[in-house]
Coordinates of C-alpha atoms in Angstrom, one line a residue:
M1132 CA 0.0 0.0 0.0
Q1133 CA 2.8 2.4 0.8
L1134 CA 4.4 1.7 -2.6
W1135 CA 1.1 2.4 -4.3
Y1136 CA 0.7 5.7 -2.4
Q1137 CA 4.2 6.8 -3.3
L1138 CA 3.6 6.1 -7.0
Q1139 CA 0.7 8.6 -6.9
Q1140 CA 2.9 11.4 -5.6
P1141 CA 4.2 14.2 -8.0
T1142 CA 7.8 13.1 -7.4
A1143 CA 7.0 9.8 -9.2
L1144 CA 6.9 11.8 -12.4
I1145 CA 10.4 13.1 -11.8
E1146 CA 11.6 9.5 -11.2
A1147 CA 9.9 8.4 -14.4
V1148 CA 11.6 11.2 -16.4
V1149 CA 15.0 10.3 -14.9
L1150 CA 14.6 6.6 -15.6
L1151 CA 13.6 7.4 -19.2
G1152 CA 16.7 9.5 -19.5
C1153 CA 18.7 6.5 -18.1
L1154 CA 17.2 4.2 -20.7
V1155 CA 17.8 6.7 -23.6
G1156 CA 21.4 7.2 -22.3
A1157 CA 22.0 3.5 -22.2
W1158 CA 20.7 3.0 -25.7
G1159 CA 22.9 5.9 -27.0
L1160 CA 26.0 4.6 -25.3
V1161 CA 25.5 1.1 -26.8
R1162 CA 24.7 2.5 -30.2
L1163 CA 27.8 4.7 -30.1
W1164 CA 29.9 1.7 -28.9
R1165 CA 28.6 -0.6 -31.5
G1166 CA 28.8 1.8 -34.4
R1167 CA 26.8 1.6 -37.6
T1168 CA 27.6 -2.0 -38.4
V1169 CA 25.1 -4.6 -37.2
A1170 CA 26.8 -7.4 -35.2
H1171 CA 24.9 -10.5 -36.0
G1172 CA 24.9 -13.0 -33.2
S1173 CA 26.7 -10.7 -30.8
I1174 CA 26.2 -11.5 -27.1
W1175 CA 26.7 -7.9 -25.9
F1176 CA 25.1 -5.8 -28.6
G1177 CA 22.5 -8.2 -30.0
H1178 CA 20.8 -7.5 -33.4
R1179 CA 18.7 -4.4 -32.4
I1180 CA 20.6 -3.1 -29.3
F1181 CA 17.6 -3.8 -27.1
D1182 CA 18.0 -7.6 -27.3
G1183 CA 21.7 -7.6 -26.2
V1184 CA 23.2 -7.9 -22.8
L1185 CA 24.9 -4.5 -22.7
F1186 CA 21.8 -2.4 -22.8
P1187 CA 20.1 -3.7 -19.6
L1188 CA 23.4 -3.7 -17.8
L1189 CA 24.1 -0.1 -18.7
A1190 CA 20.6 0.9 -17.9
L1191 CA 20.9 -0.8 -14.5
V1192 CA 24.2 1.0 -13.8
L1193 CA 22.8 4.4 -14.8
A1194 CA 19.6 3.8 -12.8
L1195 CA 21.7 2.9 -9.7
V1196 CA 23.7 6.1 -10.1
A1197 CA 20.6 8.2 -10.5
R1198 CA 18.9 6.5 -7.5
R1199 CA 22.0 7.3 -5.4
A1200 CA 21.8 11.0 -6.5
L1201 CA 18.0 11.3 -5.8
L1202 CA 18.0 9.3 -2.6
D1203 CA 18.4 12.4 -0.3
D1204 CA 16.0 14.7 -2.2
I1205 CA 12.8 12.8 -2.9
P1206 CA 11.2 9.5 -1.7
L1207 CA 11.8 6.8 -4.3
A1208 CA 9.0 4.6 -5.6
V1209 CA 9.5 4.2 -9.3
F1210 CA 13.1 3.2 -8.8
R1211 CA 12.1 0.6 -6.2
L1212 CA 9.8 -0.9 -8.9
V1213 CA 12.0 -0.6 -11.9
L1214 CA 15.5 -1.6 -10.5
P1215 CA 14.5 -5.3 -9.8
I1216 CA 13.0 -5.5 -13.3
L1217 CA 16.2 -4.2 -14.9
F1218 CA 18.3 -6.5 -12.8
S1219 CA 16.1 -9.5 -13.7
L1220 CA 16.2 -8.5 -17.4
A1221 CA 20.0 -8.3 -17.3
I1222 CA 20.3 -11.8 -15.7
I1223 CA 17.9 -13.3 -18.2
R1224 CA 19.5 -11.7 -21.3
L1225 CA 23.0 -12.7 -20.1
T1226 CA 22.0 -16.3 -19.4
V1227 CA 20.1 -16.7 -22.7
K1228 CA 22.7 -15.2 -24.9
V1229 CA 25.7 -17.0 -23.4
L1230 CA 24.0 -20.4 -23.3
R1231 CA 22.9 -20.1 -26.9
A1232 CA 26.4 -19.1 -28.0
A1233 CA 28.1 -21.8 -25.9
F1234 CA 25.7 -24.6 -26.6
P1235 CA 24.0 -23.9 -29.9
A1236 CA 22.9 -27.5 -30.6
S1237 CA 21.8 -28.3 -27.1
N1238 CA 18.1 -29.3 -26.5
T1239 CA 18.2 -28.4 -22.8
V1240 CA 19.1 -24.7 -23.3
K1241 CA 15.4 -23.7 -23.7
A1242 CA 14.5 -25.4 -20.5
I1243 CA 17.3 -23.7 -18.7
E1244 CA 16.2 -20.4 -20.1
R1245 CA 12.7 -20.8 -18.9
T1246 CA 13.9 -21.8 -15.4
V1247 CA 16.2 -18.8 -15.1
S1248 CA 13.4 -16.5 -16.4
W1249 CA 10.9 -17.8 -13.8
L1250 CA 13.4 -17.6 -11.0
A1251 CA 14.4 -14.0 -12.0
W1252 CA 10.9 -12.7 -12.2
I1253 CA 9.8 -14.4 -9.0
G1254 CA 12.8 -12.9 -7.2
S1255 CA 11.8 -9.5 -8.6
V1256 CA 8.3 -9.8 -7.3
L1257 CA 9.5 -10.9 -3.9
W1258 CA 12.0 -8.0 -3.9
I1259 CA 9.3 -5.4 -4.8
T1260 CA 6.7 -6.7 -2.3
G1261 CA 9.3 -6.8 0.5
I1262 CA 9.0 -10.5 1.1
L1263 CA 12.6 -11.3 0.0
P1264 CA 14.3 -9.9 3.1
L1265 CA 12.1 -12.0 5.3
I1266 CA 12.9 -15.1 3.4
Q1267 CA 16.6 -14.3 3.5
D1268 CA 16.5 -13.9 7.3
E1269 CA 14.8 -17.3 7.7
M1270 CA 17.3 -19.0 5.4
A1271 CA 20.2 -17.5 7.4
S1272 CA 18.8 -19.1 10.6
I1273 CA 19.0 -22.6 9.0
T1274 CA 22.5 -23.9 9.3
L1275 CA 24.2 -27.0 7.9
H1276 CA 27.3 -28.7 9.4
I1277 CA 29.7 -30.1 6.8
G1278 CA 32.7 -31.5 8.7
A1279 CA 34.1 -28.7 10.8
S1280 CA 32.4 -26.0 8.7
K1281 CA 29.1 -24.4 9.5
I1282 CA 27.2 -23.1 6.5
S1283 CA 23.8 -21.4 6.5
L1284 CA 21.2 -22.2 3.9
R1285 CA 21.3 -18.6 2.7
S1286 CA 25.1 -18.8 2.1
L1287 CA 24.6 -22.1 0.2
V1288 CA 21.9 -20.7 -2.0
E1289 CA 23.8 -17.4 -2.6
G1290 CA 27.0 -19.4 -3.3
T1291 CA 25.1 -21.6 -5.8
L1292 CA 23.6 -18.5 -7.6
S1293 CA 27.0 -16.8 -7.6
A1294 CA 28.6 -20.0 -9.0
V1295 CA 26.0 -20.1 -11.8
L1296 CA 26.6 -16.4 -12.5
V1297 CA 30.4 -16.9 -12.6
L1298 CA 29.9 -19.8 -14.9
I1299 CA 27.8 -17.8 -17.3
L1300 CA 30.3 -14.9 -17.2
T1301 CA 33.2 -17.4 -17.8
L1302 CA 31.5 -18.9 -20.7
S1303 CA 30.9 -15.5 -22.2
L1304 CA 34.5 -14.4 -21.7
S1305 CA 35.9 -17.7 -23.0
S1306 CA 33.6 -17.6 -26.0
A1307 CA 34.8 -14.1 -26.9
I1308 CA 38.4 -15.1 -26.4
E1309 CA 38.0 -18.2 -28.6
T1310 CA 36.4 -16.2 -31.3
R1311 CA 39.3 -13.7 -31.2
L1312 CA 41.9 -16.5 -31.2
L1313 CA 40.3 -18.4 -34.1
R1314 CA 39.8 -15.3 -36.2
G1315 CA 42.2 -15.6 -39.2
A1316 CA 43.7 -18.9 -38.1
T1317 CA 44.9 -21.2 -40.9
D1318 CA 47.5 -24.0 -40.2
N1319 CA 47.6 -23.4 -36.4
I1320 CA 43.9 -23.6 -35.7
S1321 CA 44.2 -26.7 -33.6
L1322 CA 46.8 -25.0 -31.3
R1323 CA 44.6 -21.9 -30.9
K1324 CA 41.6 -24.2 -30.1
I1325 CA 43.6 -25.9 -27.4
A1326 CA 44.7 -22.6 -25.9
A1327 CA 41.0 -21.4 -25.9
N1328 CA 39.9 -24.7 -24.2
V1329 CA 42.7 -24.5 -21.6
L1330 CA 41.8 -20.9 -20.8
R1331 CA 38.1 -21.7 -20.5
V1332 CA 38.9 -24.5 -18.0
L1333 CA 41.2 -22.2 -16.0
L1334 CA 38.6 -19.5 -15.9
I1335 CA 35.8 -21.9 -14.8
A1336 CA 38.0 -23.4 -12.1
L1337 CA 38.9 -19.9 -10.8
G1338 CA 35.3 -18.8 -10.8
L1339 CA 34.1 -21.9 -8.9
I1340 CA 36.8 -21.4 -6.3
L1341 CA 35.8 -17.8 -5.8
S1342 CA 32.1 -18.8 -5.6
L1343 CA 32.8 -21.5 -2.9
S1344 CA 34.8 -19.0 -0.9
A1345 CA 32.0 -16.5 -1.1
A1346 CA 29.6 -19.2 0.1
G1347 CA 31.7 -19.8 3.2
V1348 CA 33.1 -23.2 2.2
D1349 CA 36.4 -24.0 3.7
L1350 CA 38.9 -24.5 0.8
T1351 CA 41.5 -26.3 2.9
A1352 CA 40.1 -29.8 2.1
L1353 CA 39.9 -28.9 -1.5
S1354 CA 43.5 -27.8 -1.5
V1355 CA 44.6 -31.1 0.0
L1356 CA 42.5 -33.0 -2.6
G1357 CA 43.9 -30.8 -5.4
G1358 CA 47.5 -31.6 -4.2
A1359 CA 46.8 -35.3 -4.3
I1360 CA 45.3 -35.1 -7.7
G1361 CA 48.3 -33.0 -8.9
V1362 CA 50.8 -35.6 -7.6
G1363 CA 48.8 -38.4 -9.4
L1364 CA 48.7 -36.5 -12.6
G1365 CA 52.4 -35.7 -12.3
F1366 CA 53.3 -39.4 -12.1
G1367 CA 50.9 -40.5 -14.8
L1368 CA 51.6 -37.7 -17.3
Q1369 CA 55.3 -37.3 -16.7
K1370 CA 56.2 -38.2 -20.3
L1371 CA 53.6 -35.7 -21.6
A1372 CA 54.9 -33.0 -19.2
A1373 CA 58.5 -33.8 -20.4
N1374 CA 57.5 -33.2 -24.0
Y1375 CA 55.9 -29.9 -23.2
V1376 CA 58.8 -28.7 -21.1
S1377 CA 61.2 -29.8 -23.9
G1378 CA 59.1 -27.9 -26.4
F1379 CA 59.5 -24.7 -24.4
V1380 CA 63.2 -25.3 -24.0
I1381 CA 63.7 -25.8 -27.8
L1382 CA 61.7 -22.6 -28.5
A1383 CA 63.6 -20.6 -25.9
E1384 CA 67.1 -21.8 -26.8
R1385 CA 66.4 -21.7 -30.5
S1386 CA 68.7 -24.7 -30.9
L1387 CA 66.4 -25.9 -33.6
R1388 CA 64.5 -23.6 -36.0
I1389 CA 61.8 -24.1 -38.6
G1390 CA 63.6 -24.8 -41.9
D1391 CA 66.6 -26.6 -40.4
L1392 CA 67.6 -29.9 -42.1
V1393 CA 68.1 -32.4 -39.3
R1394 CA 68.4 -36.2 -38.7
V1395 CA 67.0 -37.7 -35.6
D1396 CA 66.2 -41.3 -34.7
G1397 CA 67.2 -42.5 -38.2
F1398 CA 64.8 -40.0 -40.0
E1399 CA 66.2 -37.1 -42.0
G1400 CA 64.0 -34.2 -42.9
R1401 CA 63.4 -30.4 -42.7
I1402 CA 61.6 -29.0 -39.7
T1403 CA 58.2 -27.6 -40.8
D1404 CA 56.6 -26.9 -37.4
I1405 CA 57.6 -26.9 -33.7
N1406 CA 54.6 -27.3 -31.4
T1407 CA 54.6 -27.5 -27.6
R1408 CA 54.5 -31.3 -27.6
Y1409 CA 56.1 -32.5 -30.9
T1410 CA 58.1 -31.3 -33.9
V1411 CA 57.2 -32.1 -37.5
L1412 CA 59.9 -33.2 -39.9
R1413 CA 59.3 -33.4 -43.6
A1414 CA 61.6 -35.6 -45.8
G1415 CA 62.5 -34.8 -49.4
N1416 CA 60.1 -37.6 -50.6
G1417 CA 57.1 -36.0 -49.0
R1418 CA 56.9 -38.2 -45.9
E1419 CA 56.4 -36.5 -42.5
S1420 CA 57.5 -37.6 -39.1
I1421 CA 56.1 -36.4 -35.8
V1422 CA 59.0 -36.4 -33.3
P1423 CA 58.2 -35.9 -29.6
N1424 CA 60.2 -33.0 -28.3
E1425 CA 61.8 -35.1 -25.6
L1426 CA 63.8 -37.0 -28.2
L1427 CA 65.2 -33.7 -29.6
I1428 CA 66.5 -32.9 -26.1
T1429 CA 67.7 -36.3 -24.8
Q1430 CA 69.1 -37.8 -28.1
R1431 CA 71.8 -36.8 -30.5
V1432 CA 70.4 -34.6 -33.4
E1433 CA 72.4 -33.9 -36.6
N1434 CA 71.6 -30.4 -37.8
A1435 CA 72.9 -29.8 -41.3
S1436 CA 71.8 -26.2 -41.3
T1437 CA 73.4 -24.9 -38.2
V1438 CA 76.7 -23.7 -39.7
D1439 CA 76.8 -24.6 -43.4
K1440 CA 74.0 -25.7 -45.7
K1441 CA 76.4 -27.5 -48.0
L1442 CA 75.9 -31.3 -48.0
L1443 CA 78.7 -33.8 -48.8
M1444 CA 77.6 -36.6 -51.1
A1445 CA 79.5 -39.5 -52.7
T1446 CA 79.2 -41.9 -55.6
V1447 CA 81.3 -44.9 -56.8
V1448 CA 82.4 -45.9 -60.3
Q1449 CA 84.8 -48.5 -61.7
V1450 CA 87.2 -48.3 -64.6
A1451 CA 89.2 -51.0 -66.2
Y1452 CA 92.7 -52.0 -65.0
G1453 CA 95.4 -50.3 -67.0
T1454 CA 93.6 -46.9 -67.2
D1455 CA 95.8 -43.9 -66.7
L1456 CA 94.3 -42.4 -63.5
D1457 CA 96.7 -39.4 -63.5
W1458 CA 95.2 -38.4 -66.9
L1459 CA 91.6 -39.4 -66.0
R1460 CA 91.1 -37.8 -62.6
P1461 CA 91.4 -34.1 -63.6
L1462 CA 89.0 -34.7 -66.5
L1463 CA 86.4 -36.3 -64.1
V1464 CA 86.8 -33.4 -61.7
K1465 CA 86.2 -30.9 -64.5
A1466 CA 83.1 -32.8 -65.7
I1467 CA 81.6 -33.1 -62.2
A1468 CA 82.3 -29.4 -61.4
S1469 CA 80.3 -28.4 -64.5
V1470 CA 77.1 -29.7 -62.8
P1471 CA 75.1 -26.6 -61.8
R1472 CA 74.2 -27.7 -58.3
V1473 CA 77.8 -28.9 -57.4
T1474 CA 79.8 -26.3 -55.3
G1475 CA 83.5 -26.2 -54.7
D1476 CA 86.0 -28.7 -56.2
P1477 CA 85.0 -32.4 -56.3
L1478 CA 87.5 -35.0 -55.2
V1479 CA 88.3 -38.3 -56.9
F1480 CA 89.9 -41.0 -54.9
L1481 CA 91.2 -44.5 -55.7
T1482 CA 89.6 -46.4 -52.8
A1483 CA 89.7 -50.2 -53.7
F1484 CA 91.1 -52.9 -56.1
P1485 CA 88.1 -55.1 -56.7
S1486 CA 88.3 -58.1 -59.1
D1487 CA 86.6 -56.3 -62.0
G1488 CA 88.3 -52.9 -62.1
L1489 CA 89.7 -50.0 -60.3
E1490 CA 87.2 -48.4 -57.8
L1491 CA 87.0 -44.6 -57.8
T1492 CA 85.0 -42.8 -55.1
V1493 CA 83.9 -39.3 -56.0
N1494 CA 83.1 -36.8 -53.2
F1495 CA 81.2 -33.5 -54.1
W1496 CA 79.3 -30.8 -52.3
V1497 CA 75.7 -29.8 -52.9
G1498 CA 74.8 -26.2 -51.9
D1499 CA 71.0 -26.6 -51.9
P1500 CA 70.1 -30.0 -50.4
E1501 CA 66.6 -28.8 -49.7
N1502 CA 65.9 -29.1 -53.4
G1503 CA 66.5 -32.8 -53.3
Q1504 CA 69.5 -35.1 -53.1
T1505 CA 68.6 -38.0 -55.5
N1506 CA 68.3 -35.6 -58.5
A1507 CA 71.7 -34.1 -57.7
L1508 CA 73.3 -37.6 -57.4
S1509 CA 71.7 -38.5 -60.7
D1510 CA 73.1 -35.4 -62.5
V1511 CA 76.7 -36.2 -61.2
N1512 CA 76.4 -39.8 -62.3
L1513 CA 75.2 -38.7 -65.8
A1514 CA 78.1 -36.3 -66.1
I1515 CA 80.6 -39.1 -65.1
L1516 CA 79.1 -41.4 -67.6
R1517 CA 79.2 -38.9 -70.5
C1518 CA 82.9 -38.1 -69.6
L1519 CA 83.9 -41.8 -69.6
N1520 CA 82.1 -42.4 -72.9
E1521 CA 83.7 -39.4 -74.6
L1522 CA 87.2 -40.5 -73.4
K1523 CA 86.6 -44.1 -74.4
V1524 CA 87.3 -45.3 -70.9
E1525 CA 86.0 -48.8 -70.3
I1526 CA 83.6 -49.4 -67.4
P1527 CA 84.3 -53.1 -66.8
Y1528 CA 81.7 -55.8 -66.7
P1529 CA 82.0 -58.5 -64.1
Q1530 CA 84.7 -61.0 -65.1
R1531 CA 85.3 -64.6 -63.9
V1532 CA 88.2 -67.0 -64.7
V1533 CA 87.2 -70.6 -64.8
H1534 CA 89.9 -73.3 -64.3
L1535 CA 88.9 -76.7 -65.8
P1536 CA 90.3 -79.9 -64.5
Q1537 CA 92.7 -81.8 -66.7
G1538 CA 90.1 -84.3 -67.7
L1539 CA 87.6 -81.8 -69.1
L1540 CA 87.8 -80.3 -72.5
V1541 CA 86.0 -77.3 -73.8
A1542 CA 84.7 -78.5 -77.1
A1543 CA 82.9 -75.4 -78.4
V1544 CA 81.2 -72.3 -77.3
A1545 CA 78.1 -72.0 -79.4
P1546 CA 76.7 -68.5 -80.3
P1547 CA 73.3 -67.5 -78.9
T1548 CA 70.5 -69.5 -80.5
E1549 CA 66.9 -68.9 -81.0
G1550 CA 66.1 -72.0 -78.9
E1551 CA 64.5 -72.1 -75.5
G1552 CA 65.7 -69.2 -73.3
G1553 CA 67.9 -67.7 -76.1
A1554 CA 71.1 -68.1 -73.9
A1555 CA 74.5 -69.1 -75.2
A1556 CA 75.3 -72.8 -74.8
L1557 CA 78.6 -74.1 -73.5
E1558 CA 79.4 -77.6 -74.6
V1559 CA 81.9 -79.4 -72.5
S1560 CA 83.1 -82.9 -73.3
S1561 CA 85.6 -85.2 -71.7
G1562 CA 88.3 -87.3 -73.4
A1563 CA 92.0 -88.1 -73.7
R1564 CA 94.4 -85.5 -75.0

């Protein structure tokens, strides 16, 4: 009755004008902040400003400031009626927008929205009618004993509501951060997604801890439980933790960089990506190897790009016995040096005396191994072959000397026939000399 009487006073018109100014000011601030572009699907701005979260929040803040300014001058009635409505509207908009953005395909979102709406409007009615303070006093007198802690029903309900509010704010903040992280992502989209998920979990955990503390729950038991869980995870995930730590060490020391040509664990390739847990190596034939970062720290790694990019390669060729090597070797060096990808002066060594011919080993340097090694080896071999053919130097075929016993006589060696197999036939007969 007192509220109804105050609403009929002339000061109620002043309150209505001030509240209208707060609503227009909130609309103007949101419109100025958003700009002319329409943000489709925005949680804070909405599609028409009024359906976003920012408008009721700003209107509520401006109304609270105006209420504080008018509190000493006139009795307030309209503010007492409108402030709970603005508060409930802000809670409903925040819950609905965040849940729809975080769980767009969930079927239970609508049920949660209706529940939150009913609770918010019922709370507003109880606040306006003055019944809510009486209910709060009765709930404060009801206490629950949880171990050594004593918690009132009011603290438990307020802690639950604050936890829900913190969860909603956390989902909103993490959704905005995830959108910002994934914007413009190409090849590292998975890493950005992981970062967004980890940040969301950390924010939710921090929010729940603050909510439990606000509700009066003793966090000592939770700290002991968290320590035990941390120790268990440390033993169970030590390999994974070692890979992550190794990844940070590699990135910090810059001992390995993207683009380096390395050999590790029998695999040679160029580093194409260094993540926090593994490093990607790509071989010249297109194959990729995912190497855990721990191997790059604990095992020997050959880095062909640290000092000099030149790669030493070798090939082997045989020439017939009796070939003048002092004459041949400078000509081979000149022919190999004419290959475009060969750098420096090649070296030709006499390395063995096999049964078929003289074995020459050719060492040469390639200045761009990232462009392939097999094609460079093929170019050098072709240059050696052309040089030997031009110089009429014989590349010997395999030769074997057969010693026949005294009782065997080679009768004839027939030329290849068109018979079965087309192979040359060797006729051997035995007899007296």
